[in-house]
Each structure stands twice: as C-alpha cells, then as structure tokens.
Amino acid sequence: MKIFITKKIPKKGIDLLKSAGHDISIHDSSTPLSETELIKASQQADYVLNGGMQKFDANFFQNCPNLKALSLMSVGYDNVDISAATQHGIPVSNTPGILSGATADVAFLLMLSVSRKAFFNHKRILQGEWKGLIPRQT
C-alpha cells in the first residue's frame, strides 16, 4: 500500500509502516502543502496520514481516486469535509484523547500564571519597569 504522510513523524512510526511492507512518502518540510501540492502528493496514495493543519475538502476527495482512508494526528475533524469524505466512501480517523494531558497542563499553567501575575511581571521586566521584589503587606 502507498501511504502519504503530510508531516514528519517519529522514525519509529515510519519504520513500523515500512517493515509492514508499505510504500511511504513524506512531506518533510515544516511548511504546509498548498491545496494543489497536497492533491498531487496524495493522488496515488491509498492512505493519507495528516500530521499537520492540512485542509481536506470536496475537491481533495474528488481528485484522489485511489484514497481508501484518511488518518488524522489530531483530536478534531475541523479540517476535513466529513460529508465529502463520506460521499466518496473514505473513512476518516482521529486520535481522541491525545491532547488531554497537554490541555490539563496548559490549564494549570494559565491558572498559575494568573495567580502569580507571571505575564504582567514578565512584561514589566521587558519594559525595564521591574524594581525587585516588593513584599506583600498584611
């Protein structure tokens, strides 16, 4: 099977796919593909693994007749026209829960930042307004 991967993924994943006998091609630039480039790279693929922010619309599915499935390295389907995929018989998979830990980390980061005035004080430091620690008066 021919698999096109839209973004670099860990070598272990590539090795796993190659050892299973799949023909792999990878877009190894950090720059997202244009719609035309994405279609051209995907036209001969049986499967596309999207590791980035590529958009998959009706035009994409219409122009990729060999496509059998689309896999997303993301939680949501917001970059995919699901009804167009369904019309072309293309199943679309995602990675639910993959960002739960990171989301929790960011939530705590924001709570701590607000409680300690981190962004406010960082801005003061950058602007040369930091005068040192002023103990809280109780």
PDB file of N, CA and C in Angstrom, residues 77-127:
ATOM      1  N   TYR A  77     -12.035  17.001  13.807  1.00  0.00           N
ATOM      2  CA  TYR A  77     -12.204  16.799  12.367  1.00  0.00           C
ATOM      3  C   TYR A  77     -12.410  18.133  11.656  1.00  0.00           C
ATOM      4  N   ASP A  78     -12.058  19.249  12.305  1.00  0.00           N
ATOM      5  CA  ASP A  78     -12.386  20.563  11.775  1.00  0.00           C
ATOM      6  C   ASP A  78     -11.714  20.897  10.448  1.00  0.00           C
ATOM      7  N   ASN A  79     -10.673  20.183  10.051  1.00  0.00           N
ATOM      8  CA  ASN A  79     -10.009  20.448   8.774  1.00  0.00           C
ATOM      9  C   ASN A  79     -10.474  19.500   7.665  1.00  0.00           C
ATOM     10  N   VAL A  80     -11.498  18.719   7.959  1.00  0.00           N
ATOM     11  CA  VAL A  80     -11.962  17.721   6.995  1.00  0.00           C
ATOM     12  C   VAL A  80     -13.449  17.925   6.691  1.00  0.00           C
ATOM     13  N   ASP A  81     -13.775  17.922   5.409  1.00  0.00           N
ATOM     14  CA  ASP A  81     -15.175  17.941   4.988  1.00  0.00           C
ATOM     15  C   ASP A  81     -15.680  16.499   5.093  1.00  0.00           C
ATOM     16  N   ILE A  82     -16.256  16.175   6.233  1.00  0.00           N
ATOM     17  CA  ILE A  82     -16.684  14.800   6.518  1.00  0.00           C
ATOM     18  C   ILE A  82     -17.752  14.332   5.542  1.00  0.00           C
ATOM     19  N   SER A  83     -18.675  15.212   5.172  1.00  0.00           N
ATOM     20  CA  SER A  83     -19.716  14.762   4.233  1.00  0.00           C
ATOM     21  C   SER A  83     -19.117  14.433   2.863  1.00  0.00           C
ATOM     22  N   ALA A  84     -18.104  15.187   2.427  1.00  0.00           N
ATOM     23  CA  ALA A  84     -17.437  14.872   1.152  1.00  0.00           C
ATOM     24  C   ALA A  84     -16.692  13.547   1.266  1.00  0.00           C
ATOM     25  N   ALA A  85     -16.024  13.327   2.390  1.00  0.00           N
ATOM     26  CA  ALA A  85     -15.327  12.051   2.597  1.00  0.00           C
ATOM     27  C   ALA A  85     -16.324  10.898   2.564  1.00  0.00           C
ATOM     28  N   THR A  86     -17.451  11.073   3.227  1.00  0.00           N
ATOM     29  CA  THR A  86     -18.491  10.037   3.263  1.00  0.00           C
ATOM     30  C   THR A  86     -19.034   9.762   1.864  1.00  0.00           C
ATOM     31  N   GLN A  87     -19.270  10.807   1.090  1.00  0.00           N
ATOM     32  CA  GLN A  87     -19.770  10.644  -0.282  1.00  0.00           C
ATOM     33  C   GLN A  87     -18.802   9.834  -1.140  1.00  0.00           C
ATOM     34  N   HIS A  88     -17.520   9.936  -0.856  1.00  0.00           N
ATOM     35  CA  HIS A  88     -16.510   9.198  -1.616  1.00  0.00           C
ATOM     36  C   HIS A  88     -16.139   7.874  -0.945  1.00  0.00           C
ATOM     37  N   GLY A  89     -16.841   7.532   0.129  1.00  0.00           N
ATOM     38  CA  GLY A  89     -16.585   6.264   0.813  1.00  0.00           C
ATOM     39  C   GLY A  89     -15.255   6.218   1.546  1.00  0.00           C
ATOM     40  N   ILE A  90     -14.765   7.367   1.992  1.00  0.00           N
ATOM     41  CA  ILE A  90     -13.466   7.448   2.656  1.00  0.00           C
ATOM     42  C   ILE A  90     -13.666   7.560   4.169  1.00  0.00           C
ATOM     43  N   PRO A  91     -13.278   6.540   4.922  1.00  0.00           N
ATOM     44  CA  PRO A  91     -13.341   6.675   6.379  1.00  0.00           C
ATOM     45  C   PRO A  91     -12.250   7.628   6.865  1.00  0.00           C
ATOM     46  N   VAL A  92     -12.577   8.385   7.901  1.00  0.00           N
ATOM     47  CA  VAL A  92     -11.639   9.345   8.486  1.00  0.00           C
ATOM     48  C   VAL A  92     -11.482   9.003   9.959  1.00  0.00           C
ATOM     49  N   SER A  93     -10.232   8.831  10.386  1.00  0.00           N
ATOM     50  CA  SER A  93      -9.979   8.515  11.795  1.00  0.00           C
ATOM     51  C   SER A  93      -9.227   9.656  12.456  1.00  0.00           C
ATOM     52  N   ASN A  94      -9.342   9.722  13.769  1.00  0.00           N
ATOM     53  CA  ASN A  94      -8.622  10.742  14.532  1.00  0.00           C
ATOM     54  C   ASN A  94      -7.929  10.085  15.717  1.00  0.00           C
ATOM     55  N   THR A  95      -7.366  10.893  16.599  1.00  0.00           N
ATOM     56  CA  THR A  95      -6.684  10.366  17.787  1.00  0.00           C
ATOM     57  C   THR A  95      -7.328  10.989  19.025  1.00  0.00           C
ATOM     58  N   PRO A  96      -8.508  10.515  19.407  1.00  0.00           N
ATOM     59  CA  PRO A  96      -9.205  11.119  20.540  1.00  0.00           C
ATOM     60  C   PRO A  96      -8.409  10.971  21.838  1.00  0.00           C
ATOM     61  N   GLY A  97      -8.468  11.999  22.638  1.00  0.00           N
ATOM     62  CA  GLY A  97      -7.812  11.961  23.936  1.00  0.00           C
ATOM     63  C   GLY A  97      -6.325  12.263  23.905  1.00  0.00           C
ATOM     64  N   ILE A  98      -5.738  12.389  22.729  1.00  0.00           N
ATOM     65  CA  ILE A  98      -4.294  12.555  22.626  1.00  0.00           C
ATOM     66  C   ILE A  98      -3.812  13.855  23.277  1.00  0.00           C
ATOM     67  N   LEU A  99      -4.668  14.848  23.322  1.00  0.00           N
ATOM     68  CA  LEU A  99      -4.260  16.141  23.879  1.00  0.00           C
ATOM     69  C   LEU A  99      -4.785  16.394  25.293  1.00  0.00           C
ATOM     70  N   SER A 100      -5.390  15.407  25.907  1.00  0.00           N
ATOM     71  CA  SER A 100      -5.962  15.618  27.244  1.00  0.00           C
ATOM     72  C   SER A 100      -4.905  16.043  28.254  1.00  0.00           C
ATOM     73  N   GLY A 101      -3.767  15.377  28.269  1.00  0.00           N
ATOM     74  CA  GLY A 101      -2.694  15.729  29.195  1.00  0.00           C
ATOM     75  C   GLY A 101      -2.154  17.120  28.932  1.00  0.00           C
ATOM     76  N   ALA A 102      -1.920  17.435  27.661  1.00  0.00           N
ATOM     77  CA  ALA A 102      -1.396  18.755  27.305  1.00  0.00           C
ATOM     78  C   ALA A 102      -2.400  19.855  27.642  1.00  0.00           C
ATOM     79  N   THR A 103      -3.680  19.586  27.426  1.00  0.00           N
ATOM     80  CA  THR A 103      -4.707  20.571  27.751  1.00  0.00           C
ATOM     81  C   THR A 103      -4.748  20.834  29.247  1.00  0.00           C
ATOM     82  N   ALA A 104      -4.652  19.781  30.043  1.00  0.00           N
ATOM     83  CA  ALA A 104      -4.621  19.936  31.504  1.00  0.00           C
ATOM     84  C   ALA A 104      -3.384  20.722  31.927  1.00  0.00           C
ATOM     85  N   ASP A 105      -2.239  20.418  31.321  1.00  0.00           N
ATOM     86  CA  ASP A 105      -1.002  21.153  31.638  1.00  0.00           C
ATOM     87  C   ASP A 105      -1.165  22.644  31.361  1.00  0.00           C
ATOM     88  N   VAL A 106      -1.726  22.981  30.207  1.00  0.00           N
ATOM     89  CA  VAL A 106      -1.900  24.387  29.844  1.00  0.00           C
ATOM     90  C   VAL A 106      -2.891  25.067  30.795  1.00  0.00           C
ATOM     91  N   ALA A 107      -3.941  24.361  31.179  1.00  0.00           N
ATOM     92  CA  ALA A 107      -4.908  24.937  32.120  1.00  0.00           C
ATOM     93  C   ALA A 107      -4.220  25.294  33.438  1.00  0.00           C
ATOM     94  N   PHE A 108      -3.393  24.384  33.973  1.00  0.00           N
ATOM     95  CA  PHE A 108      -2.670  24.677  35.211  1.00  0.00           C
ATOM     96  C   PHE A 108      -1.647  25.793  35.000  1.00  0.00           C
ATOM     97  N   LEU A 109      -0.978  25.797  33.845  1.00  0.00           N
ATOM     98  CA  LEU A 109      -0.030  26.856  33.527  1.00  0.00           C
ATOM     99  C   LEU A 109      -0.722  28.219  33.575  1.00  0.00           C
ATOM    100  N   LEU A 110      -1.885  28.307  32.963  1.00  0.00           N
ATOM    101  CA  LEU A 110      -2.612  29.574  32.941  1.00  0.00           C
ATOM    102  C   LEU A 110      -3.082  29.979  34.335  1.00  0.00           C
ATOM    103  N   MET A 111      -3.563  29.004  35.119  1.00  0.00           N
ATOM    104  CA  MET A 111      -4.001  29.323  36.489  1.00  0.00           C
ATOM    105  C   MET A 111      -2.837  29.830  37.333  1.00  0.00           C
ATOM    106  N   LEU A 112      -1.695  29.164  37.236  1.00  0.00           N
ATOM    107  CA  LEU A 112      -0.522  29.609  37.989  1.00  0.00           C
ATOM    108  C   LEU A 112      -0.023  30.964  37.498  1.00  0.00           C
ATOM    109  N   SER A 113      -0.044  31.168  36.195  1.00  0.00           N
ATOM    110  CA  SER A 113       0.408  32.437  35.632  1.00  0.00           C
ATOM    111  C   SER A 113      -0.444  33.596  36.123  1.00  0.00           C
ATOM    112  N   VAL A 114      -1.741  33.382  36.179  1.00  0.00           N
ATOM    113  CA  VAL A 114      -2.639  34.431  36.651  1.00  0.00           C
ATOM    114  C   VAL A 114      -2.441  34.665  38.147  1.00  0.00           C
ATOM    115  N   SER A 115      -2.360  33.591  38.910  1.00  0.00           N
ATOM    116  CA  SER A 115      -2.239  33.745  40.363  1.00  0.00           C
ATOM    117  C   SER A 115      -0.918  34.391  40.769  1.00  0.00           C
ATOM    118  N   ARG A 116       0.120  34.221  39.970  1.00  0.00           N
ATOM    119  CA  ARG A 116       1.434  34.799  40.287  1.00  0.00           C
ATOM    120  C   ARG A 116       1.757  36.015  39.420  1.00  0.00           C
ATOM    121  N   LYS A 117       0.793  36.471  38.637  1.00  0.00           N
ATOM    122  CA  LYS A 117       0.968  37.637  37.755  1.00  0.00           C
ATOM    123  C   LYS A 117       2.188  37.466  36.843  1.00  0.00           C
ATOM    124  N   ALA A 118       2.399  36.271  36.341  1.00  0.00           N
ATOM    125  CA  ALA A 118       3.599  35.962  35.559  1.00  0.00           C
ATOM    126  C   ALA A 118       3.697  36.785  34.280  1.00  0.00           C
ATOM    127  N   PHE A 119       2.628  36.851  33.510  1.00  0.00           N
ATOM    128  CA  PHE A 119       2.692  37.590  32.245  1.00  0.00           C
ATOM    129  C   PHE A 119       2.831  39.096  32.499  1.00  0.00           C
ATOM    130  N   PHE A 120       2.098  39.580  33.482  1.00  0.00           N
ATOM    131  CA  PHE A 120       2.171  41.003  33.849  1.00  0.00           C
ATOM    132  C   PHE A 120       3.601  41.361  34.267  1.00  0.00           C
ATOM    133  N   ASN A 121       4.181  40.558  35.148  1.00  0.00           N
ATOM    134  CA  ASN A 121       5.536  40.845  35.625  1.00  0.00           C
ATOM    135  C   ASN A 121       6.598  40.637  34.539  1.00  0.00           C
ATOM    136  N   HIS A 122       6.396  39.661  33.687  1.00  0.00           N
ATOM    137  CA  HIS A 122       7.327  39.453  32.574  1.00  0.00           C
ATOM    138  C   HIS A 122       7.349  40.681  31.670  1.00  0.00           C
ATOM    139  N   LYS A 123       6.181  41.216  31.394  1.00  0.00           N
ATOM    140  CA  LYS A 123       6.096  42.419  30.563  1.00  0.00           C
ATOM    141  C   LYS A 123       6.813  43.586  31.250  1.00  0.00           C
ATOM    142  N   ARG A 124       6.656  43.707  32.557  1.00  0.00           N
ATOM    143  CA  ARG A 124       7.339  44.772  33.306  1.00  0.00           C
ATOM    144  C   ARG A 124       8.853  44.616  33.213  1.00  0.00           C
ATOM    145  N   ILE A 125       9.338  43.375  33.284  1.00  0.00           N
ATOM    146  CA  ILE A 125      10.777  43.123  33.167  1.00  0.00           C
ATOM    147  C   ILE A 125      11.274  43.556  31.797  1.00  0.00           C
ATOM    148  N   LEU A 126      10.568  43.171  30.753  1.00  0.00           N
ATOM    149  CA  LEU A 126      10.972  43.524  29.391  1.00  0.00           C
ATOM    150  C   LEU A 126      10.978  45.029  29.163  1.00  0.00           C
ATOM    151  N   GLN A 127      10.079  45.732  29.841  1.00  0.00           N
ATOM    152  CA  GLN A 127       9.983  47.183  29.661  1.00  0.00           C
ATOM    153  C   GLN A 127      10.888  47.945  30.629  1.00  0.00           C
TER     154      GLN A 127
END
